[in-house]
PDB file of C-alpha atoms and ligand atoms in Angstrom:
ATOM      1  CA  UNK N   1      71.303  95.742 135.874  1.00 62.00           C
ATOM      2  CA  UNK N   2      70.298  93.988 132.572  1.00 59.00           C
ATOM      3  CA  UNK N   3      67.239  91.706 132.744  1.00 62.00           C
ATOM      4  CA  UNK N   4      69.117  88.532 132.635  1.00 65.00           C
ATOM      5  CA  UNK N   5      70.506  89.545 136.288  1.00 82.00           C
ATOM      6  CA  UNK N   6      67.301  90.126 137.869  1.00 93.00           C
ATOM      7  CA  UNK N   7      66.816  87.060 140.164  1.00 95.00           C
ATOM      8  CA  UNK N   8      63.231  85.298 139.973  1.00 97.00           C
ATOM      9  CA  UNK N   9      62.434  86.221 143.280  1.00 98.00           C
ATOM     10  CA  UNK N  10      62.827  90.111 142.275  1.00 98.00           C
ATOM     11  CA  UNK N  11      60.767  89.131 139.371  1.00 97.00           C
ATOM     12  CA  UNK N  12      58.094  88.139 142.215  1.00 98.00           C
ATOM     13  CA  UNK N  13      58.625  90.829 143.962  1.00 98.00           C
ATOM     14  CA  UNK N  14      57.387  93.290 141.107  1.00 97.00           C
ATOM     15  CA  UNK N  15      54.729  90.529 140.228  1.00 97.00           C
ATOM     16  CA  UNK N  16      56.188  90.211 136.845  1.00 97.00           C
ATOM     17  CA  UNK N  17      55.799  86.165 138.236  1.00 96.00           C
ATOM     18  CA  UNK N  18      52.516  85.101 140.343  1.00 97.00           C
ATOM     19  CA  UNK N  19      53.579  83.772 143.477  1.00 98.00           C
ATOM     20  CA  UNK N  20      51.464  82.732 146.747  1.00 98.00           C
ATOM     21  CA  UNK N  21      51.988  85.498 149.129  1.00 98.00           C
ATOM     22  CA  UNK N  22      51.891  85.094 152.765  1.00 97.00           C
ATOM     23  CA  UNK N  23      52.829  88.288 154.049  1.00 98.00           C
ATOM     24  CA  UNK N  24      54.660  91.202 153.168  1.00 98.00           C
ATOM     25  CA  UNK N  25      56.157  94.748 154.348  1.00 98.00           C
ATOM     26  CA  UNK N  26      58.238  96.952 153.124  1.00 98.00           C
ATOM     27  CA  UNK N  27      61.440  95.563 153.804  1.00 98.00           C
ATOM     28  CA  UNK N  28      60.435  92.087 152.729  1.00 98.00           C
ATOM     29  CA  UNK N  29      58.495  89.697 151.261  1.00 98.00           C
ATOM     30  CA  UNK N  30      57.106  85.599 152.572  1.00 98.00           C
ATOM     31  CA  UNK N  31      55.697  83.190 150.137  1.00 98.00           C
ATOM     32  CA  UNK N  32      54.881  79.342 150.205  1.00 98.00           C
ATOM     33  CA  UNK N  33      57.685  77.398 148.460  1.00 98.00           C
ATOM     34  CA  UNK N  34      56.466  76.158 145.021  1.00 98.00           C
ATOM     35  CA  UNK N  35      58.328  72.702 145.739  1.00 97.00           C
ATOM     36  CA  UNK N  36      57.448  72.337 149.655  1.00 96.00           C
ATOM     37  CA  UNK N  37      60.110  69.701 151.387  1.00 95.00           C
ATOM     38  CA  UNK N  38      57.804  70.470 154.726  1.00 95.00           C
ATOM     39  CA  UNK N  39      53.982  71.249 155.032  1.00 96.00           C
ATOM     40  CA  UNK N  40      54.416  74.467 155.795  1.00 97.00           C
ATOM     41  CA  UNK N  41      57.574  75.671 153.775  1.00 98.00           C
ATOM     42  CA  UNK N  42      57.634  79.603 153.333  1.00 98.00           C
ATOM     43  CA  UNK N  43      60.216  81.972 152.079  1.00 98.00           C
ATOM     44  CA  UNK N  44      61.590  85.367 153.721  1.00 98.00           C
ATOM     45  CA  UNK N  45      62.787  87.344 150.987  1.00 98.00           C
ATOM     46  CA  UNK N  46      64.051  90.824 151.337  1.00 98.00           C
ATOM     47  CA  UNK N  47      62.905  93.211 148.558  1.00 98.00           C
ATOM     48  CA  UNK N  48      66.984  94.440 148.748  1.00 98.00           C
ATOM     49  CA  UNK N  49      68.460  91.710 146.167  1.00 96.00           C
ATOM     50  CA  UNK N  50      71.485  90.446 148.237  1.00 97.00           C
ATOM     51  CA  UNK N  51      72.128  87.534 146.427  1.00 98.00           C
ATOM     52  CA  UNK N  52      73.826  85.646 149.084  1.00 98.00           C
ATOM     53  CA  UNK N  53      74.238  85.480 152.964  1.00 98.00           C
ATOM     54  CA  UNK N  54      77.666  86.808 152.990  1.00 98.00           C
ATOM     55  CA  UNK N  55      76.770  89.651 150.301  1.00 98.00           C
ATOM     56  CA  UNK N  56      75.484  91.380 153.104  1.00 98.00           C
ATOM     57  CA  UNK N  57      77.599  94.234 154.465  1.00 98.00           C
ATOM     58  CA  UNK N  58      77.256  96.450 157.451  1.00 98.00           C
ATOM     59  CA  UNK N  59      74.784  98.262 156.656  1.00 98.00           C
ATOM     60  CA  UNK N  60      72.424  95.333 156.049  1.00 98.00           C
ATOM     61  CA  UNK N  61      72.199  94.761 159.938  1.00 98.00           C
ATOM     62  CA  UNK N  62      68.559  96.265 160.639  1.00 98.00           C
ATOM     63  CA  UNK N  63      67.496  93.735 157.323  1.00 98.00           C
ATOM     64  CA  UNK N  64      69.353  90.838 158.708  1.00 98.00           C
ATOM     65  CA  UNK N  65      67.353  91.121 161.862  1.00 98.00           C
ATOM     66  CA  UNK N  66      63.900  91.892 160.428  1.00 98.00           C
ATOM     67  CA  UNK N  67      64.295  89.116 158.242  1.00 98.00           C
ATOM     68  CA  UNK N  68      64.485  86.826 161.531  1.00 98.00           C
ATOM     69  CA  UNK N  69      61.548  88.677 163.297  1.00 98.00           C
ATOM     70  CA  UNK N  70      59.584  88.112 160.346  1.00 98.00           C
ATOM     71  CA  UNK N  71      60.313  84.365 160.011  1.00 98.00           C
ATOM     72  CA  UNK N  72      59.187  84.410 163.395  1.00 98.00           C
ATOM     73  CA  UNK N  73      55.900  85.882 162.830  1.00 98.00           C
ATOM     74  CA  UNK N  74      54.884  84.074 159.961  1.00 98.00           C
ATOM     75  CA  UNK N  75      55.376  80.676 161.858  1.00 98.00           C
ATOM     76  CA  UNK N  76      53.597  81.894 164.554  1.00 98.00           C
ATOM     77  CA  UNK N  77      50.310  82.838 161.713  1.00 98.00           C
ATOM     78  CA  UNK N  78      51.097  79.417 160.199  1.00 97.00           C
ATOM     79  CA  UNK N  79      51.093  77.699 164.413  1.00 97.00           C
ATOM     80  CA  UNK N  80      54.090  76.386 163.675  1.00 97.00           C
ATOM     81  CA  UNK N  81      55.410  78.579 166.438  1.00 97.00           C
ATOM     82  CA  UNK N  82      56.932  76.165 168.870  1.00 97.00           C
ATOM     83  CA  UNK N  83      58.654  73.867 166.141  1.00 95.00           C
ATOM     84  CA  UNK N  84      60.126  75.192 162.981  1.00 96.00           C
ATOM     85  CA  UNK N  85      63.402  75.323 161.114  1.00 96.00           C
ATOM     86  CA  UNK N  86      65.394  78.258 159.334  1.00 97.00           C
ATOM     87  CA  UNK N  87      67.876  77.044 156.674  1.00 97.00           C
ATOM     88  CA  UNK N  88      69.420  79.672 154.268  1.00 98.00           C
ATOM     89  CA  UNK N  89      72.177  77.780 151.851  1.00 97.00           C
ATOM     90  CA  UNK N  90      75.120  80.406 150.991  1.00 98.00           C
ATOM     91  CA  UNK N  91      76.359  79.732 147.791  1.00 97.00           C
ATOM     92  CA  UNK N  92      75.965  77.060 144.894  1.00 97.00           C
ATOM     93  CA  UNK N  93      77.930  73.982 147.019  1.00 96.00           C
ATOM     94  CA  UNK N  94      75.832  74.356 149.681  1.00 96.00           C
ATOM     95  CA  UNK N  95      72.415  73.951 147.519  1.00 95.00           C
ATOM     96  CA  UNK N  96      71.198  77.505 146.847  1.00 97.00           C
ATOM     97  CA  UNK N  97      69.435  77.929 143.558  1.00 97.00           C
ATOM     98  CA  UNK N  98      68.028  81.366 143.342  1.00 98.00           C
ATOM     99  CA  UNK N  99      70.882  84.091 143.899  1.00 98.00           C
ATOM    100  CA  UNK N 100      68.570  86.291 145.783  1.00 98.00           C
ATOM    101  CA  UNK N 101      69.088  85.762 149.680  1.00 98.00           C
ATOM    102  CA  UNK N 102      65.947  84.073 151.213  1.00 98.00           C
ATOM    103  CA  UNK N 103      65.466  82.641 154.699  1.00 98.00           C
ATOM    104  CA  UNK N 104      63.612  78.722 154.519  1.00 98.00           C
ATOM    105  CA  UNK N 105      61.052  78.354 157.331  1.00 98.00           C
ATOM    106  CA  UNK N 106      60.172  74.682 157.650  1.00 97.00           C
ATOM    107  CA  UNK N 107      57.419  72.928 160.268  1.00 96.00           C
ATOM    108  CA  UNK N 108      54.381  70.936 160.476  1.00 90.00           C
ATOM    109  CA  UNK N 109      56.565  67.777 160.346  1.00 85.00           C
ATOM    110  CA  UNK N 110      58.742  65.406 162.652  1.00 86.00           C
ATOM    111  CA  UNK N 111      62.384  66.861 162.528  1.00 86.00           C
ATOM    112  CA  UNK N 112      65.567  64.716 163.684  1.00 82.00           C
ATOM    113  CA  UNK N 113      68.916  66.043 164.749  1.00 76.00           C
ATOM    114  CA  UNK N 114      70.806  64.294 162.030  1.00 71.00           C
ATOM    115  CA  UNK N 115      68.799  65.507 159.011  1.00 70.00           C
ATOM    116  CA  UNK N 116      70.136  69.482 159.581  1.00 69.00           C
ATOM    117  CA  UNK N 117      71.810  68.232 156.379  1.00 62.00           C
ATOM    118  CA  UNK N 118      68.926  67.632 153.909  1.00 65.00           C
ATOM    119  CA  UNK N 119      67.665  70.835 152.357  1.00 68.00           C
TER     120      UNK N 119
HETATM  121  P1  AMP O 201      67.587  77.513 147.411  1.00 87.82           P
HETATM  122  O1  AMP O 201      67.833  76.157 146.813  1.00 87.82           O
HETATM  123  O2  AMP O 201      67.999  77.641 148.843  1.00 87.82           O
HETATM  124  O3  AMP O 201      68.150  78.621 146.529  1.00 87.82           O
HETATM  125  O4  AMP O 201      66.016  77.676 147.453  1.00 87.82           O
HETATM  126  C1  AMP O 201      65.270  78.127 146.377  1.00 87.82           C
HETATM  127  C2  AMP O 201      63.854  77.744 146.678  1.00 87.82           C
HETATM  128  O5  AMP O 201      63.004  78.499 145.814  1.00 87.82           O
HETATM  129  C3  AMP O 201      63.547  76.268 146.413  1.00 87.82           C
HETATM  130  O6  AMP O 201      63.061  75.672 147.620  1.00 87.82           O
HETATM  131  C4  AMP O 201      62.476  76.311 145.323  1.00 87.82           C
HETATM  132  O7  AMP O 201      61.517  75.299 145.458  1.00 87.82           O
HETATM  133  C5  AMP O 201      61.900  77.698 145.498  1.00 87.82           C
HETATM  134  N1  AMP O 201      61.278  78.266 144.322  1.00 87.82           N
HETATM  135  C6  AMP O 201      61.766  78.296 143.062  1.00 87.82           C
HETATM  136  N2  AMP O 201      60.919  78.934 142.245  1.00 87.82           N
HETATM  137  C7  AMP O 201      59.874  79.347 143.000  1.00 87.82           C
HETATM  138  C8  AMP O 201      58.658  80.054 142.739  1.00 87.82           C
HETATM  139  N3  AMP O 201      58.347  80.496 141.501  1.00 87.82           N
HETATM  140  N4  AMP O 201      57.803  80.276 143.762  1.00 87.82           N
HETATM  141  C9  AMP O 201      58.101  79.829 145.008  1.00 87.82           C
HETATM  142  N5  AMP O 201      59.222  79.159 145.321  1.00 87.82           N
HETATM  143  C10 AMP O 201      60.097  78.913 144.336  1.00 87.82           C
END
């Protein structure tokens, strides 16, 4: 893989790039989003660089579901247990930016039904 493929968020995982880290394993990394649209905005990143949702095969099954545990935990350490949103955006179209698969967990504000649309 030349250099200019590595995604940022590999780049943070071999901090080449500082990032704030909330918690990581050895399957994944979380950090705080560096543009927050929430107060508490983290990413779940896994260290495997899928670089989309539906880049994941079989295989990726066990990832798929730690990825989802970990979200879990990490808004439980943040209290944002018993309100918080996951958002992942597959592809360009639907807003992704980084081509590295990462899980959004958004809380700590007021969410409506109609703005499942705005990240
Ligand atoms: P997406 O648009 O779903 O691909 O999300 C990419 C997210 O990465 C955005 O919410 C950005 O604010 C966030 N982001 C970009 N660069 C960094 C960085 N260096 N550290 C933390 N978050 C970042």
């Amino acid at each position: 893989m030349s250099d200019s493929q590595v995604s940022l968020f590999t780049r943070i995982i071999n901090s080449e790039i500082p990032a704030d880290i909330v918690y990581e394993d050895d399957q994944c990394i979380v950090i705080n989003d560096i543009a927050p649209q929430a107060p508490v905005h983290m990413l779940v990143i896994p260290r495997k660089p899928l670089a989309r949702l539906v880049d994941a095969v079989k295989d990726d099954e066990m990832i798929m579901g730690h990825l989802l545990w970990v979200a879990g935990e990490v808004a439980r350490m943040r209290g944002i247990e018993n309100a918080f949103r996951l958002v992942i955006n597959n592809g360009a179209g639907a807003g992704q930016t980084v081509f590295h698969l990462h899980l959004h967990v958004l809380g700590a504000k007021q969410f409506h039904e109609t703005d499942l649309t705005t990240l």
